[in-house]
CSV table of C-alpha atoms in Angstrom, one decimal:
chain,number,residue,atom,x,y,z
A,1,UNK,CA,15.1,3.4,-34.7
A,2,UNK,CA,17.1,0.3,-36.1
A,3,UNK,CA,20.2,1.7,-34.5
A,4,UNK,CA,18.5,2.2,-31.2
A,5,UNK,CA,17.3,-1.4,-31.3
A,6,UNK,CA,20.8,-2.7,-32.1
A,7,UNK,CA,22.2,-0.6,-29.3
A,8,UNK,CA,19.5,-1.9,-26.9
A,9,UNK,CA,20.5,-5.6,-27.7
A,10,UNK,CA,24.1,-4.7,-26.9
A,11,UNK,CA,23.2,-3.0,-23.6
A,12,UNK,CA,20.9,-5.8,-22.7
A,13,UNK,CA,23.8,-8.4,-23.1
A,14,UNK,CA,26.2,-6.1,-21.1
A,15,UNK,CA,23.9,-5.5,-18.2
A,16,UNK,CA,23.2,-9.2,-17.7
A,17,UNK,CA,26.9,-10.0,-18.0
A,18,UNK,CA,27.9,-7.3,-15.4
A,19,UNK,CA,25.2,-8.4,-12.9
A,20,UNK,CA,26.3,-12.1,-13.4
A,21,UNK,CA,29.9,-11.1,-12.5
A,22,UNK,CA,28.5,-9.7,-9.2
A,23,UNK,CA,26.5,-12.9,-8.5
A,24,UNK,CA,23.2,-11.4,-9.6
A,25,UNK,CA,21.3,-13.5,-12.1
A,26,UNK,CA,18.7,-11.8,-14.2
A,27,UNK,CA,17.0,-12.0,-17.6
A,28,UNK,CA,15.8,-9.0,-19.6
A,29,UNK,CA,12.5,-10.0,-21.2
A,30,UNK,CA,11.3,-6.8,-22.9
A,31,UNK,CA,12.7,-3.4,-23.9
A,32,UNK,CA,10.8,-0.1,-24.3
A,33,UNK,CA,12.4,2.8,-26.2
A,34,UNK,CA,11.9,6.5,-25.4
A,35,UNK,CA,13.3,8.0,-28.5
A,36,UNK,CA,12.9,11.6,-27.4
A,37,UNK,CA,15.1,11.0,-24.4
A,38,UNK,CA,17.4,8.4,-26.1
A,39,UNK,CA,16.4,6.2,-23.2
A,40,UNK,CA,15.9,2.4,-22.9
A,41,UNK,CA,13.6,0.8,-20.4
A,42,UNK,CA,14.4,-2.9,-19.7
A,43,UNK,CA,12.0,-5.2,-18.0
A,44,UNK,CA,13.8,-7.6,-15.7
A,45,UNK,CA,13.1,-11.1,-14.6
A,46,UNK,CA,14.9,-12.5,-11.6
A,47,UNK,CA,16.3,-16.0,-11.9
A,48,UNK,CA,16.1,-18.5,-8.9
A,49,UNK,CA,18.4,-17.6,-6.0
A,50,UNK,CA,18.6,-13.8,-6.8
A,51,UNK,CA,17.3,-11.3,-4.3
A,52,UNK,CA,15.5,-8.3,-5.8
A,53,UNK,CA,17.4,-5.9,-3.6
A,54,UNK,CA,20.7,-6.9,-5.2
A,55,UNK,CA,19.7,-5.2,-8.5
A,56,UNK,CA,19.5,-1.9,-6.6
A,57,UNK,CA,22.6,-2.5,-4.5
A,58,UNK,CA,24.9,-3.0,-7.4
A,59,UNK,CA,23.3,-0.4,-9.7
A,60,UNK,CA,25.9,2.4,-9.0
A,61,UNK,CA,28.8,-0.1,-9.7
A,62,UNK,CA,27.4,-1.1,-13.1
A,63,UNK,CA,26.6,2.5,-14.0
A,64,UNK,CA,30.2,3.5,-13.4
A,65,UNK,CA,31.6,0.4,-15.2
A,66,UNK,CA,29.5,1.0,-18.3
A,67,UNK,CA,30.0,4.8,-18.2
A,68,UNK,CA,26.2,5.5,-18.4
A,69,UNK,CA,24.6,8.8,-17.7
A,70,UNK,CA,21.5,7.0,-16.3
A,71,UNK,CA,21.2,3.5,-14.8
A,72,UNK,CA,18.3,3.3,-12.5
A,73,UNK,CA,16.2,0.2,-11.4
A,74,UNK,CA,12.6,1.0,-10.5
A,75,UNK,CA,9.4,-0.7,-9.6
A,76,UNK,CA,6.2,-0.3,-11.6
A,77,UNK,CA,3.4,-2.4,-10.1
A,78,UNK,CA,4.8,-5.8,-9.4
A,79,UNK,CA,7.4,-5.6,-12.2
A,80,UNK,CA,11.0,-4.4,-12.0
A,81,UNK,CA,12.6,-2.3,-14.7
A,82,UNK,CA,16.0,-0.6,-15.4
A,83,UNK,CA,16.1,2.8,-17.1
A,84,UNK,CA,19.2,3.3,-19.1
A,85,UNK,CA,20.6,6.2,-21.0
A,86,UNK,CA,24.0,6.9,-22.6
A,87,UNK,CA,23.3,10.6,-23.0
A,88,UNK,CA,22.4,13.4,-20.6
A,89,UNK,CA,19.0,14.2,-22.1
A,90,UNK,CA,16.3,15.5,-19.8
A,91,UNK,CA,12.5,16.1,-20.2
A,92,UNK,CA,11.9,18.7,-17.5
A,93,UNK,CA,9.9,21.7,-18.7
A,94,UNK,CA,7.2,22.8,-16.3
A,95,UNK,CA,5.4,24.7,-19.0
A,96,UNK,CA,4.8,21.5,-21.0
A,97,UNK,CA,3.0,20.0,-18.0
A,98,UNK,CA,1.0,23.1,-17.2
A,99,UNK,CA,-0.3,23.3,-20.8
A,100,UNK,CA,-1.1,19.6,-21.0
A,101,UNK,CA,-4.6,18.0,-20.9
A,102,UNK,CA,-3.3,15.8,-18.1
A,103,UNK,CA,-2.8,18.8,-15.8
A,104,UNK,CA,-5.7,21.0,-17.1
A,105,UNK,CA,-8.2,18.2,-16.8
A,106,UNK,CA,-6.9,16.7,-13.5
A,107,UNK,CA,-9.5,15.9,-10.9
A,108,UNK,CA,-6.9,16.3,-8.1
A,109,UNK,CA,-7.8,19.0,-5.5
A,110,UNK,CA,-4.3,20.5,-5.5
A,111,UNK,CA,-2.2,19.0,-8.4
A,112,UNK,CA,1.5,19.6,-8.2
A,113,UNK,CA,3.5,19.3,-11.4
A,114,UNK,CA,6.5,17.7,-9.8
A,115,UNK,CA,8.3,16.5,-13.0
A,116,UNK,CA,8.7,13.5,-15.3
A,117,UNK,CA,9.2,9.8,-14.5
A,118,UNK,CA,11.7,7.5,-16.0
A,119,UNK,CA,9.4,6.6,-18.9
A,120,UNK,CA,9.2,10.3,-19.8
A,121,UNK,CA,5.7,10.6,-18.5
A,122,UNK,CA,4.4,13.7,-16.6
A,123,UNK,CA,4.1,13.1,-12.9
A,124,UNK,CA,1.5,14.9,-10.8
A,125,UNK,CA,0.9,14.6,-7.0
A,126,UNK,CA,-2.2,15.8,-5.1
A,127,UNK,CA,-1.0,18.0,-2.2
A,128,UNK,CA,-4.4,17.7,-0.6
A,129,UNK,CA,-3.7,14.0,0.0
A,130,UNK,CA,0.0,14.5,1.0
A,131,UNK,CA,-1.2,16.9,3.8
A,132,UNK,CA,2.3,18.1,4.7
A,133,UNK,CA,5.6,17.9,2.7
A,134,UNK,CA,9.3,18.2,3.4
A,135,UNK,CA,11.7,19.3,0.6
A,136,UNK,CA,15.4,18.8,1.1
A,137,UNK,CA,18.2,19.7,-1.2
A,138,UNK,CA,21.7,21.3,-1.0
A,139,UNK,CA,22.4,24.5,-3.0
A,140,UNK,CA,22.3,24.0,-6.7
A,141,UNK,CA,20.4,20.7,-6.8
A,142,UNK,CA,17.0,22.1,-7.6
A,143,UNK,CA,15.2,22.8,-4.3
A,144,UNK,CA,14.4,26.4,-5.0
A,145,UNK,CA,13.1,25.7,-8.5
A,146,UNK,CA,10.9,22.9,-7.0
A,147,UNK,CA,9.3,25.3,-4.6
A,148,UNK,CA,8.7,27.7,-7.5
A,149,UNK,CA,7.1,25.0,-9.5
A,150,UNK,CA,4.9,24.0,-6.6
A,151,UNK,CA,3.6,27.6,-6.2
A,152,UNK,CA,3.0,27.9,-9.9
A,153,UNK,CA,1.1,24.6,-10.1
A,154,UNK,CA,-1.2,25.9,-7.4
A,155,UNK,CA,-1.7,29.4,-8.9
A,156,UNK,CA,-2.4,28.1,-12.4
A,157,UNK,CA,-4.8,25.3,-11.4
A,158,UNK,CA,-6.5,26.3,-8.2
A,159,UNK,CA,-8.8,29.3,-7.8
A,160,UNK,CA,-8.3,31.7,-4.9
A,161,UNK,CA,-11.6,30.6,-3.4
A,162,UNK,CA,-10.2,27.1,-2.9
A,163,UNK,CA,-6.5,27.6,-2.0
A,164,UNK,CA,-4.7,30.4,-0.2
A,165,UNK,CA,-0.9,30.8,0.1
A,166,UNK,CA,1.4,31.9,2.9
A,167,UNK,CA,5.1,32.2,1.8
A,168,UNK,CA,8.1,32.5,4.1
A,169,UNK,CA,11.2,33.8,2.3
A,170,UNK,CA,13.4,34.9,5.2
A,171,UNK,CA,17.0,35.3,4.2
A,172,UNK,CA,16.3,34.0,0.7
A,173,UNK,CA,14.9,35.2,-2.5
A,174,UNK,CA,13.5,32.2,-4.2
A,175,UNK,CA,9.8,33.1,-3.7
A,176,UNK,CA,10.0,36.9,-4.4
A,177,UNK,CA,8.4,36.4,-7.9
A,178,UNK,CA,5.1,35.8,-6.1
A,179,UNK,CA,4.8,39.0,-4.1
A,180,UNK,CA,1.7,40.2,-6.0
A,181,UNK,CA,-0.3,37.1,-6.6
A,182,UNK,CA,-3.9,37.1,-5.6
A,183,UNK,CA,-3.6,33.7,-3.8
A,184,UNK,CA,-1.5,35.2,-1.0
A,185,UNK,CA,-3.3,35.1,2.4
A,186,UNK,CA,-0.6,37.4,3.8
A,187,UNK,CA,2.3,39.4,2.2
A,188,UNK,CA,5.4,37.3,1.8
A,189,UNK,CA,7.0,36.9,5.2
A,190,UNK,CA,10.6,38.4,5.2
A,191,UNK,CA,11.4,38.6,9.0
A,192,UNK,CA,11.0,36.3,11.9
A,193,UNK,CA,9.0,38.6,14.1
A,194,UNK,CA,6.2,38.7,11.4
A,195,UNK,CA,6.7,35.0,10.9
A,196,UNK,CA,6.0,34.1,14.5
A,197,UNK,CA,2.8,36.3,14.4
A,198,UNK,CA,1.7,34.6,11.2
A,199,UNK,CA,2.2,31.1,12.7
A,200,UNK,CA,0.5,32.1,15.8
A,201,UNK,CA,-2.5,33.3,13.8
A,202,UNK,CA,-2.5,30.0,11.8
A,203,UNK,CA,-2.7,28.1,15.1
A,204,UNK,CA,-5.7,30.2,16.1
A,205,UNK,CA,-7.2,29.6,12.7
A,206,UNK,CA,-6.8,25.8,13.1
A,207,UNK,CA,-8.7,26.0,16.5
A,208,UNK,CA,-11.4,28.1,14.9
A,209,UNK,CA,-11.9,25.7,12.0
A,210,UNK,CA,-11.9,22.6,14.2
A,211,UNK,CA,-14.5,24.2,16.5
A,212,UNK,CA,-16.7,24.9,13.4
A,213,UNK,CA,-16.9,21.2,12.7
A,214,UNK,CA,-15.9,19.0,9.8
A,215,UNK,CA,-18.9,19.9,7.6
A,216,UNK,CA,-18.3,23.7,7.8
A,217,UNK,CA,-14.5,23.2,7.4
A,218,UNK,CA,-15.0,21.4,4.1
A,219,UNK,CA,-16.3,24.6,2.5
A,220,UNK,CA,-13.3,26.7,3.6
A,221,UNK,CA,-10.2,27.1,1.4
A,222,UNK,CA,-7.0,25.2,1.9
A,223,UNK,CA,-4.2,27.3,3.4
A,224,UNK,CA,-0.8,26.3,2.3
A,225,UNK,CA,2.2,27.6,4.2
A,226,UNK,CA,5.6,27.3,2.5
A,227,UNK,CA,8.7,28.0,4.6
A,228,UNK,CA,12.0,28.0,2.7
A,229,UNK,CA,15.1,27.3,4.8
A,230,UNK,CA,12.9,26.7,7.8
A,231,UNK,CA,15.7,25.3,10.0
A,232,UNK,CA,18.1,28.2,9.2
A,233,UNK,CA,15.2,30.6,10.0
A,234,UNK,CA,14.7,29.1,13.4
A,235,UNK,CA,18.5,29.0,14.1
A,236,UNK,CA,18.7,32.7,13.1
A,237,UNK,CA,16.3,33.8,15.8
A,238,UNK,CA,18.4,35.5,18.5
A,239,UNK,CA,15.8,35.4,21.2
A,240,UNK,CA,15.5,31.9,22.6
A,241,UNK,CA,12.0,32.5,23.6
A,242,UNK,CA,11.0,33.6,20.1
A,243,UNK,CA,12.7,30.5,18.6
A,244,UNK,CA,10.8,28.3,21.0
A,245,UNK,CA,7.5,29.9,20.0
A,246,UNK,CA,8.4,29.5,16.3
A,247,UNK,CA,9.0,25.7,16.8
A,248,UNK,CA,6.0,25.3,19.1
A,249,UNK,CA,3.6,26.8,16.6
A,250,UNK,CA,5.1,24.7,13.7
A,251,UNK,CA,4.7,21.6,15.8
A,252,UNK,CA,1.1,22.5,16.5
A,253,UNK,CA,0.3,23.0,12.8
A,254,UNK,CA,2.0,19.7,11.9
A,255,UNK,CA,-0.2,17.8,14.5
A,256,UNK,CA,-3.5,19.5,13.9
A,257,UNK,CA,-3.3,21.3,10.6
A,258,UNK,CA,-4.6,18.4,8.5
A,259,UNK,CA,-7.9,18.5,10.4
A,260,UNK,CA,-8.4,22.1,9.4
A,261,UNK,CA,-7.2,22.0,5.7
A,262,UNK,CA,-3.9,23.8,6.6
A,263,UNK,CA,-0.8,22.4,5.0
A,264,UNK,CA,2.9,23.0,5.7
A,265,UNK,CA,5.7,22.7,3.1
A,266,UNK,CA,9.0,22.9,4.9
A,267,UNK,CA,12.2,23.2,2.8
A,268,UNK,CA,15.8,23.0,3.8
A,269,UNK,CA,19.2,22.9,2.1
A,270,UNK,CA,20.7,20.8,4.9
A,271,UNK,CA,20.0,17.1,4.5
A,272,UNK,CA,21.1,16.4,8.1
A,273,UNK,CA,18.4,18.8,9.5
A,274,UNK,CA,20.6,19.2,12.6
A,275,UNK,CA,19.3,20.7,15.8
A,276,UNK,CA,15.8,21.1,14.4
A,277,UNK,CA,13.2,20.8,17.2
A,278,UNK,CA,10.4,20.7,14.7
A,279,UNK,CA,8.7,17.3,14.7
A,280,UNK,CA,9.1,16.5,11.0
A,281,UNK,CA,9.4,12.8,11.8
A,282,UNK,CA,5.6,12.5,11.4
A,283,UNK,CA,5.7,13.9,7.9
A,284,UNK,CA,6.0,11.0,5.5
A,285,UNK,CA,5.8,12.8,2.1
A,286,UNK,CA,9.3,14.0,1.2
A,287,UNK,CA,11.2,15.3,-1.8
A,288,UNK,CA,15.0,14.8,-1.7
A,289,UNK,CA,17.5,16.1,-4.1
A,290,UNK,CA,21.1,14.9,-4.3
A,291,UNK,CA,22.7,14.0,-0.9
A,292,UNK,CA,26.4,13.6,-0.3
A,293,UNK,CA,26.1,10.1,1.4
A,294,UNK,CA,23.9,7.3,2.4
A,295,UNK,CA,23.4,8.7,6.0
A,296,UNK,CA,22.2,12.1,4.7
A,297,UNK,CA,19.8,10.4,2.3
A,298,UNK,CA,18.3,8.3,5.1
A,299,UNK,CA,18.0,11.4,7.4
A,300,UNK,CA,16.3,13.5,4.7
A,301,UNK,CA,14.2,10.9,3.0
A,302,UNK,CA,13.9,8.1,5.5
A,303,UNK,CA,15.4,5.9,2.7
A,304,UNK,CA,18.7,5.5,0.8
A,305,UNK,CA,19.2,6.5,-2.8
A,306,UNK,CA,19.4,10.3,-2.8
A,307,UNK,CA,23.2,9.9,-2.7
A,308,UNK,CA,23.1,8.3,-6.2
A,309,UNK,CA,21.2,11.2,-7.8
A,310,UNK,CA,23.0,13.2,-10.4
A,311,UNK,CA,21.9,16.7,-9.3
A,312,UNK,CA,20.4,19.3,-11.7
A,313,UNK,CA,16.8,18.6,-10.6
A,314,UNK,CA,17.0,14.8,-10.3
A,315,UNK,CA,15.0,13.9,-7.2
A,316,UNK,CA,13.3,11.2,-5.2
A,317,UNK,CA,9.7,11.6,-4.2
A,318,UNK,CA,8.2,9.6,-1.3
A,319,UNK,CA,4.6,9.6,-0.4
A,320,UNK,CA,2.5,7.6,2.1
A,321,UNK,CA,1.0,5.7,-0.8
A,322,UNK,CA,4.2,4.2,-2.2
A,323,UNK,CA,6.6,1.8,-0.4
A,324,UNK,CA,9.7,3.0,-2.3
A,325,UNK,CA,10.7,6.5,-3.4
A,326,UNK,CA,10.0,7.4,-7.0
A,327,UNK,CA,12.8,8.7,-9.1
A,328,UNK,CA,11.8,11.8,-11.1
A,329,UNK,CA,13.4,14.5,-13.1
A,330,UNK,CA,12.0,17.6,-11.3
A,331,UNK,CA,10.2,20.3,-13.3
A,332,UNK,CA,12.3,23.3,-14.4
A,333,UNK,CA,11.1,26.9,-15.0
A,334,UNK,CA,13.1,30.0,-15.8
A,335,UNK,CA,12.5,33.5,-14.3
A,336,UNK,CA,11.2,34.7,-17.6
A,337,UNK,CA,8.7,31.8,-17.8
A,338,UNK,CA,7.6,32.6,-14.2
A,339,UNK,CA,6.9,36.2,-15.2
A,340,UNK,CA,5.0,35.1,-18.3
A,341,UNK,CA,2.9,32.6,-16.4
A,342,UNK,CA,1.9,35.1,-13.7
A,343,UNK,CA,1.0,37.7,-16.3
A,344,UNK,CA,-1.5,35.2,-17.8
A,345,UNK,CA,-3.2,34.2,-14.6
A,346,UNK,CA,-6.7,35.7,-14.7
A,347,UNK,CA,-7.5,38.2,-11.9
A,348,UNK,CA,-11.0,37.2,-11.1
A,349,UNK,CA,-11.1,38.2,-7.5
A,350,UNK,CA,-10.9,41.9,-6.6
A,351,UNK,CA,-11.8,41.8,-2.9
A,352,UNK,CA,-9.5,39.2,-1.3
A,353,UNK,CA,-9.7,38.4,2.4
A,354,UNK,CA,-6.4,38.5,4.2
A,355,UNK,CA,-5.1,36.6,7.3
A,356,UNK,CA,-5.9,38.6,10.4
A,357,UNK,CA,-2.6,38.8,12.4
A,358,UNK,CA,-3.2,39.0,16.1
A,359,UNK,CA,-1.4,37.9,19.2
A,360,UNK,CA,-3.4,35.6,21.6
A,361,UNK,CA,-4.9,37.4,24.5
A,362,UNK,CA,-6.8,36.2,27.5
A,363,UNK,CA,-10.3,37.8,27.4
A,364,UNK,CA,-13.0,38.0,29.9
A,365,UNK,CA,-15.0,35.4,27.9
A,366,UNK,CA,-12.1,33.0,28.1
A,367,UNK,CA,-11.8,33.3,31.9
A,368,UNK,CA,-15.5,33.4,32.5
A,369,UNK,CA,-16.1,30.2,30.4
A,370,UNK,CA,-13.6,28.2,32.5
A,371,UNK,CA,-13.5,29.8,36.0
A,372,UNK,CA,-16.7,31.6,36.6
A,373,UNK,CA,-16.5,32.8,40.2
A,374,UNK,CA,-14.1,35.0,42.0
A,375,UNK,CA,-12.6,32.1,43.9
A,376,UNK,CA,-11.7,30.3,40.7
A,377,UNK,CA,-10.1,33.4,39.2
A,378,UNK,CA,-8.0,33.7,42.4
A,379,UNK,CA,-7.0,30.1,41.9
A,380,UNK,CA,-6.1,30.7,38.3
A,381,UNK,CA,-3.9,33.7,39.3
A,382,UNK,CA,-2.1,31.7,42.0
A,383,UNK,CA,-1.4,28.9,39.6
A,384,UNK,CA,-0.3,31.4,36.9
A,385,UNK,CA,2.1,33.1,39.3
A,386,UNK,CA,3.5,29.8,40.5
A,387,UNK,CA,4.0,28.7,36.8
A,388,UNK,CA,6.0,31.8,36.0
A,389,UNK,CA,8.7,30.7,38.4
A,390,UNK,CA,9.2,27.4,36.6
A,391,UNK,CA,10.7,26.1,33.4
A,392,UNK,CA,8.3,23.1,33.0
A,393,UNK,CA,5.0,22.1,34.6
A,394,UNK,CA,2.6,19.2,34.3
A,395,UNK,CA,-1.1,18.6,35.1
A,396,UNK,CA,0.1,16.3,37.9
A,397,UNK,CA,2.2,19.0,39.5
A,398,UNK,CA,-0.7,21.4,39.4
A,399,UNK,CA,-2.9,18.8,41.0
A,400,UNK,CA,-0.4,18.0,43.8
A,401,UNK,CA,0.6,21.6,44.6
A,402,UNK,CA,-2.9,23.1,44.6
A,403,UNK,CA,-4.9,20.0,45.7
A,404,UNK,CA,-7.3,20.1,42.8
A,405,UNK,CA,-8.5,17.3,40.5
A,406,UNK,CA,-9.5,17.3,36.9
A,407,UNK,CA,-9.9,21.0,36.9
A,408,UNK,CA,-6.0,21.1,36.5
A,409,UNK,CA,-6.4,20.0,32.9
A,410,UNK,CA,-8.8,23.0,32.2
A,411,UNK,CA,-6.3,25.4,33.8
A,412,UNK,CA,-3.4,24.0,31.8
A,413,UNK,CA,-5.5,24.7,28.6
A,414,UNK,CA,-6.0,28.3,29.8
A,415,UNK,CA,-2.3,28.7,30.4
A,416,UNK,CA,-1.6,27.5,26.9
A,417,UNK,CA,-4.1,29.9,25.4
A,418,UNK,CA,-2.5,32.7,27.4
A,419,UNK,CA,0.8,31.8,25.7
A,420,UNK,CA,2.4,30.9,29.1
A,421,UNK,CA,3.1,27.2,28.3
A,422,UNK,CA,3.8,25.3,25.1
A,423,UNK,CA,1.4,23.0,23.3
A,424,UNK,CA,0.8,19.5,24.5
A,425,UNK,CA,3.2,16.9,23.2
A,426,UNK,CA,2.5,13.3,24.2
A,427,UNK,CA,2.5,13.1,28.0
A,428,UNK,CA,5.6,15.2,28.4
A,429,UNK,CA,5.6,18.2,30.8
A,430,UNK,CA,4.8,21.5,29.2
A,431,UNK,CA,7.6,24.1,28.6
A,432,UNK,CA,7.0,27.4,30.3
A,433,UNK,CA,7.6,29.8,27.4
A,434,UNK,CA,6.9,33.1,29.2
A,435,UNK,CA,10.3,34.2,30.5
A,436,UNK,CA,9.9,37.9,30.8
A,437,UNK,CA,7.4,40.6,31.5
A,438,UNK,CA,7.3,41.4,27.8
A,439,UNK,CA,6.0,37.9,27.1
A,440,UNK,CA,2.8,38.6,29.1
A,441,UNK,CA,-0.2,40.3,27.6
A,442,UNK,CA,-1.7,43.3,29.3
A,443,UNK,CA,-4.8,41.2,30.2
A,444,UNK,CA,-2.5,38.5,31.9
A,445,UNK,CA,-0.7,41.2,34.0
A,446,UNK,CA,-4.0,42.8,34.9
A,447,UNK,CA,-5.4,39.4,36.1
A,448,UNK,CA,-2.4,38.9,38.4
A,449,UNK,CA,-2.6,42.5,39.7
A,450,UNK,CA,-6.4,42.1,40.4
A,451,UNK,CA,-5.7,39.1,42.5
A,452,UNK,CA,-2.9,40.3,44.7
A,453,UNK,CA,0.4,40.2,42.7
A,454,UNK,CA,2.2,43.4,42.0
A,455,UNK,CA,4.2,44.0,38.8
A,456,UNK,CA,7.4,44.1,40.9
A,457,UNK,CA,6.6,40.6,42.2
A,458,UNK,CA,5.8,39.3,38.7
A,459,UNK,CA,9.2,40.7,37.4
A,460,UNK,CA,11.0,39.2,40.4
A,461,UNK,CA,9.6,35.7,40.0
A,462,UNK,CA,10.4,35.8,36.2
A,463,UNK,CA,14.0,36.9,36.9
A,464,UNK,CA,14.5,34.3,39.6
A,465,UNK,CA,14.5,31.4,37.1
A,466,UNK,CA,17.1,32.9,34.7
């Protein structure tokens, strides 16, 4: 301990000296030792004329000059600290957190064992309060392990009656360990066709839960949908119409899922998230592993700093409750440990309800509840046929072309439920997502045929816009 204190004094003097050379004047008022990590935590006081941001700006330069494995300024409350280590010592075991009283006795609804903070303390986050989460990290930085730790946290802490899981592992293999866990609401999704159907059914589940009302929804379990490599999955869909449906359903879940206890966790290896038409901008909670540059960090995290991470599970976690991202050493678990954990999860529930996968159809109840007489059904058929010849439509266009008033909004809702147009986004026109006869349900075709449109006419109008 005496050697550590002597070394702390030397480091304290060097840090202040290096900052002073860069025009940043600070005083270190206290040091806290973390012997197990061979880490020093210095409390910093800023002298007059020194901007707080300067300590962060010059941190990479000082770390390089002093040849330190760790040199990271961070905020805790109103105070500023610098975590320093000369050795690459990590505290990162997931098992230690899962076996701890902090995790076992946590009152969080869905505690996630994300990792360890700079003081060596265990760090938990409540997914129920985060609502949705984006995880970004290039290959080898820790993203896949982070997803595994998230799933294990849920399985160990939350009963099946309170949380159900839907896992997308298309083109990857990071979630295959969990193929037989009781928490699954649907078998692990391995292809896009199934994935689209699952997302479609989740959108239907959201509507069902919202219609039940807030009190009834409170008694239903959370549904957590984790999609690994979500942007690559979308890009890999050959059919443009299917890709559009995939993104449309995801956007709908992002907008409305929080009202129905349905949570998305979207993961990607690409910090740029290029060409992604999923509206992730509204998802504040983020986990970012090492980025190659400042721009990639800002894109992935909404903040800089990920470019300075060391890799190997080092990550920044940003939530809606904290102004600045929190530096953590992400939890780590081996394949053998995953197997051991899963073997020890009690199987209390024998009869588990699974997600009912179905494609939306227009039923007689749907039509009768909105257009109850033959004249109105004819009007619906006419507007439907007109819509099929277009790439976009709006309520205003329906009103102008068919000389109707507020009823146009009801008809637009019916077209959405029939899977003819995309979900509402702001006041933008809706995309017409039905581009071929195969995109129409049998009930939709029958409605058109019953009110004067032959199958040949339907095919012709769909072909004319290609």
